[in-house]
Short mmCIF file of C-alpha atoms in Angstrom, two decimals:
data_model
loop_
_atom_site.label_atom_id
_atom_site.label_comp_id
_atom_site.label_asym_id
_atom_site.label_seq_id
_atom_site.Cartn_x
_atom_site.Cartn_y
_atom_site.Cartn_z
CA UNK C 241 -0.01 -0.01 0.00
CA UNK C 242 2.97 2.27 0.54
CA UNK C 243 3.05 4.98 -2.07
CA UNK C 244 -0.58 4.59 -3.14
CA UNK C 245 -1.38 8.13 -1.93
CA UNK C 246 2.05 9.72 -2.43
CA UNK C 247 0.64 12.32 -4.84
CA UNK C 248 -1.93 13.54 -2.29
CA UNK C 249 -1.38 16.75 -0.37
CA UNK C 250 -4.56 16.86 1.71
CA UNK C 251 -6.27 19.79 3.35
CA UNK C 252 -7.84 18.31 6.47
CA UNK C 253 -10.62 20.19 8.28
CA UNK C 254 -11.34 19.22 11.88
CA UNK C 255 -14.77 20.23 13.27
CA UNK C 256 -17.58 18.37 11.57
CA UNK C 257 -15.16 16.61 9.22
CA UNK C 258 -12.68 14.68 11.38
CA UNK C 259 -14.42 15.03 14.70
CA UNK C 260 -17.55 16.12 16.51
CA UNK C 261 -16.71 18.68 19.18
CA UNK C 262 -18.70 19.10 22.41
CA UNK C 263 -20.01 22.55 21.46
CA UNK C 264 -23.69 21.54 21.44
CA UNK C 265 -23.49 19.98 24.88
CA UNK C 266 -21.49 22.84 26.44
CA UNK C 267 -23.51 25.68 24.91
CA UNK C 268 -26.80 23.93 25.78
CA UNK C 269 -25.67 23.63 29.40
CA UNK C 270 -24.44 27.24 29.69
CA UNK C 271 -27.59 28.80 28.21
CA UNK C 272 -30.06 26.15 29.41
CA UNK C 273 -31.03 25.24 25.86
CA UNK C 274 -32.68 21.96 24.82
CA UNK C 275 -29.97 19.59 23.66
CA UNK C 276 -30.67 18.45 20.10
CA UNK C 277 -29.80 15.09 18.64
CA UNK C 278 -26.17 14.99 17.49
CA UNK C 279 -27.27 14.80 13.84
CA UNK C 280 -29.75 17.71 13.99
CA UNK C 281 -28.63 20.00 11.15
CA UNK C 282 -28.86 23.78 11.44
CA UNK C 283 -29.28 23.77 15.22
CA UNK C 284 -27.74 27.23 15.84
CA UNK C 285 -29.05 28.67 12.57
CA UNK C 286 -32.65 27.69 13.38
CA UNK C 287 -33.24 30.78 15.51
CA UNK C 288 -32.91 29.09 18.89
CA UNK C 289 -30.46 31.72 20.18
CA UNK C 290 -32.60 34.62 19.05
CA UNK C 291 -35.67 33.05 20.68
CA UNK C 292 -33.81 33.01 24.01
CA UNK C 293 -32.43 36.53 23.59
CA UNK C 294 -28.84 35.31 23.28
CA UNK C 295 -26.70 37.53 21.08
CA UNK C 296 -23.94 36.27 18.79
CA UNK C 297 -21.48 38.14 20.98
CA UNK C 298 -22.69 36.25 24.08
CA UNK C 299 -22.57 32.96 22.22
CA UNK C 300 -19.01 33.42 20.97
CA UNK C 301 -17.82 34.72 24.34
CA UNK C 302 -19.18 31.54 25.96
CA UNK C 303 -17.67 29.38 23.25
CA UNK C 304 -14.20 30.92 23.56
CA UNK C 305 -14.29 30.77 27.36
CA UNK C 306 -15.04 27.05 27.17
CA UNK C 307 -12.77 25.99 24.30
CA UNK C 308 -10.69 23.55 26.45
CA UNK C 309 -13.84 21.54 27.18
CA UNK C 310 -15.51 21.96 23.78
CA UNK C 311 -12.44 20.85 21.84
CA UNK C 312 -10.91 18.62 24.52
CA UNK C 313 -14.03 16.43 24.69
CA UNK C 314 -14.26 16.04 20.92
CA UNK C 315 -14.96 12.57 19.54
CA UNK C 316 -13.41 11.33 16.25
CA UNK C 317 -15.96 10.59 13.56
CA UNK C 318 -16.24 6.85 12.79
CA UNK C 319 -13.39 5.68 10.61
CA UNK C 320 -11.49 8.98 10.64
CA UNK C 321 -8.46 7.78 12.59
CA UNK C 322 -8.11 4.53 10.65
CA UNK C 323 -8.51 6.26 7.27
CA UNK C 324 -6.01 9.01 8.05
CA UNK C 325 -3.53 6.40 9.20
CA UNK C 326 -4.07 4.54 5.92
CA UNK C 327 -3.58 7.69 3.87
CA UNK C 328 -0.40 8.60 5.77
CA UNK C 329 0.98 5.07 5.40
CA UNK C 330 0.32 5.39 1.69
CA UNK C 331 2.48 8.48 1.46
CA UNK C 332 -0.09 11.30 1.70
CA UNK C 333 0.96 14.70 3.04
CA UNK C 334 -1.72 15.82 5.54
CA UNK C 335 -2.15 19.48 6.54
CA UNK C 336 -4.69 20.37 9.23
CA UNK C 337 -6.33 23.63 8.14
CA UNK C 338 -8.82 24.97 10.66
CA UNK C 339 -10.76 28.15 11.37
CA UNK C 340 -10.14 27.60 15.11
CA UNK C 341 -8.49 30.65 16.62
CA UNK C 342 -5.01 30.71 18.06
CA UNK C 343 -6.46 30.41 21.55
CA UNK C 344 -7.36 26.82 20.70
CA UNK C 345 -3.89 25.79 19.57
CA UNK C 346 -2.87 23.98 22.74
CA UNK C 347 -6.09 21.99 23.26
CA UNK C 348 -6.17 21.14 19.53
CA UNK C 349 -2.61 19.85 19.43
CA UNK C 350 -3.15 17.89 22.66
CA UNK C 351 -6.27 16.29 21.11
CA UNK C 352 -4.46 15.40 17.90
CA UNK C 353 -1.64 13.80 19.93
CA UNK C 354 -4.07 11.93 22.21
CA UNK C 355 -5.74 10.29 19.23
CA UNK C 356 -2.48 9.90 17.24
CA UNK C 357 -3.88 11.83 14.28
CA UNK C 358 -1.12 11.94 11.63
CA UNK C 359 -0.38 15.33 10.13
CA UNK C 360 2.57 17.16 8.57
CA UNK C 361 1.47 20.76 9.05
CA UNK C 362 -1.19 22.69 10.92
CA UNK C 363 -2.65 26.15 10.34
CA UNK C 364 -5.08 28.05 12.62
CA UNK C 365 -7.20 31.16 11.98
CA UNK C 366 -7.98 30.02 8.43
CA UNK C 367 -10.93 32.02 7.16
CA UNK C 368 -9.66 31.75 3.56
CA UNK C 369 -8.81 28.09 3.30
CA UNK C 370 -8.20 28.24 -0.43
CA UNK C 371 -5.37 30.78 0.05
CA UNK C 372 -3.91 28.62 2.79
CA UNK C 373 -4.16 25.51 0.60
CA UNK C 374 -2.39 27.26 -2.25
CA UNK C 375 0.35 28.59 0.03
CA UNK C 376 1.00 25.04 1.31
CA UNK C 377 0.84 23.42 -2.10
CA UNK C 378 -2.18 21.28 -1.25
CA UNK C 379 -4.14 19.59 -4.02
CA UNK C 380 -7.16 17.92 -2.39
CA UNK C 381 -9.42 18.87 0.49
CA UNK C 382 -11.88 17.26 2.85
CA UNK C 383 -14.26 19.73 4.52
CA UNK C 384 -17.82 19.86 5.84
CA UNK C 385 -18.58 23.60 5.58
CA UNK C 386 -20.34 24.29 2.29
CA UNK C 387 -19.01 27.84 1.93
CA UNK C 388 -15.43 26.65 2.38
CA UNK C 389 -16.06 23.75 0.01
CA UNK C 390 -17.38 26.00 -2.79
CA UNK C 391 -14.44 28.38 -2.42
CA UNK C 392 -11.76 25.67 -2.31
CA UNK C 393 -13.36 23.87 -5.31
CA UNK C 394 -12.34 26.76 -7.55
CA UNK C 395 -8.82 25.37 -7.53
CA UNK C 396 -8.86 21.72 -6.51
CA UNK C 397 -11.09 18.69 -5.90
CA UNK C 398 -12.94 18.69 -2.59
CA UNK C 399 -14.57 15.90 -0.65
CA UNK C 400 -17.64 17.24 1.16
CA UNK C 401 -18.14 15.36 4.43
CA UNK C 402 -21.87 14.99 4.94
CA UNK C 403 -22.09 12.52 7.82
CA UNK C 404 -25.25 14.14 9.19
CA UNK C 405 -27.06 14.58 5.87
CA UNK C 406 -27.42 18.35 6.14
CA UNK C 407 -26.14 18.84 2.56
CA UNK C 408 -28.53 16.28 1.04
CA UNK C 409 -30.13 18.88 -1.25
CA UNK C 410 -27.05 20.95 -2.02
CA UNK C 411 -26.26 21.57 -5.67
CA UNK C 412 -22.57 20.85 -6.06
CA UNK C 413 -20.27 21.86 -8.89
CA UNK C 414 -17.93 19.45 -10.70
CA UNK C 415 -14.97 18.70 -8.55
CA UNK C 416 -16.99 18.41 -5.33
CA UNK C 417 -17.54 14.83 -4.20
CA UNK C 418 -19.94 14.21 -1.33
CA UNK C 419 -19.09 11.45 1.16
CA UNK C 420 -21.32 10.11 3.91
CA UNK C 421 -18.45 8.89 6.02
CA UNK C 422 -14.72 8.23 6.22
CA UNK C 423 -15.12 4.69 4.93
CA UNK C 424 -15.75 6.18 1.45
CA UNK C 425 -12.63 8.37 1.40
CA UNK C 426 -9.82 6.00 0.27
CA UNK C 427 -11.80 4.67 -2.67
CA UNK C 428 -12.87 8.14 -3.71
CA UNK C 429 -9.30 9.40 -3.57
CA UNK C 430 -8.22 6.49 -5.77
CA UNK C 431 -10.89 7.41 -8.30
CA UNK C 432 -9.89 11.09 -8.21
CA UNK C 433 -6.26 10.12 -8.74
CA UNK C 434 -7.25 7.97 -11.69
CA UNK C 435 -9.36 10.66 -13.37
CA UNK C 436 -7.51 13.85 -12.60
CA UNK C 437 -4.00 15.18 -12.69
CA UNK C 438 -3.72 16.70 -9.20
CA UNK C 439 -1.81 19.96 -9.08
CA UNK C 440 1.47 20.10 -7.18
#
């Protein structure tokens, strides 16, 4: 298997792609909100904060104050650790590219070490993931945020992680490949490699 993924320079997103953080549980506890099912899409965008009179500023202040718990209690998505180990063993270069702020660097790196997540580079504060990908010479991405996916897809193939089905009705351009879970990733990468010349 060694060398099977040697041409891959992967942009790896964390939250919602590689792991499920404890944000729902922590925020629900802090603001006394009903805790939704883990797969409930659009929980925060459904107006629940507004209904309770919770401002975005209050929400983000609570989130940032509780980052060690929110990120420290994260759970890997099924198959993520095994698949990433397979990709790394096959020669892939893996770069963690996350929108998490610098304040989360320590808890993030501790979590990655605890679960032995293989990676070659890590970048925080990434609001423009395409620019980061280009600066690092990446040529394939796996991401769950649709806005990031659409932006990145301008320059490289993207795997859209849709483990909770929230993107079931999304219209996707060529170059975006939806996956329901990590078990689909190695085969999809093999097909992408076979059909496309990935940029350096």
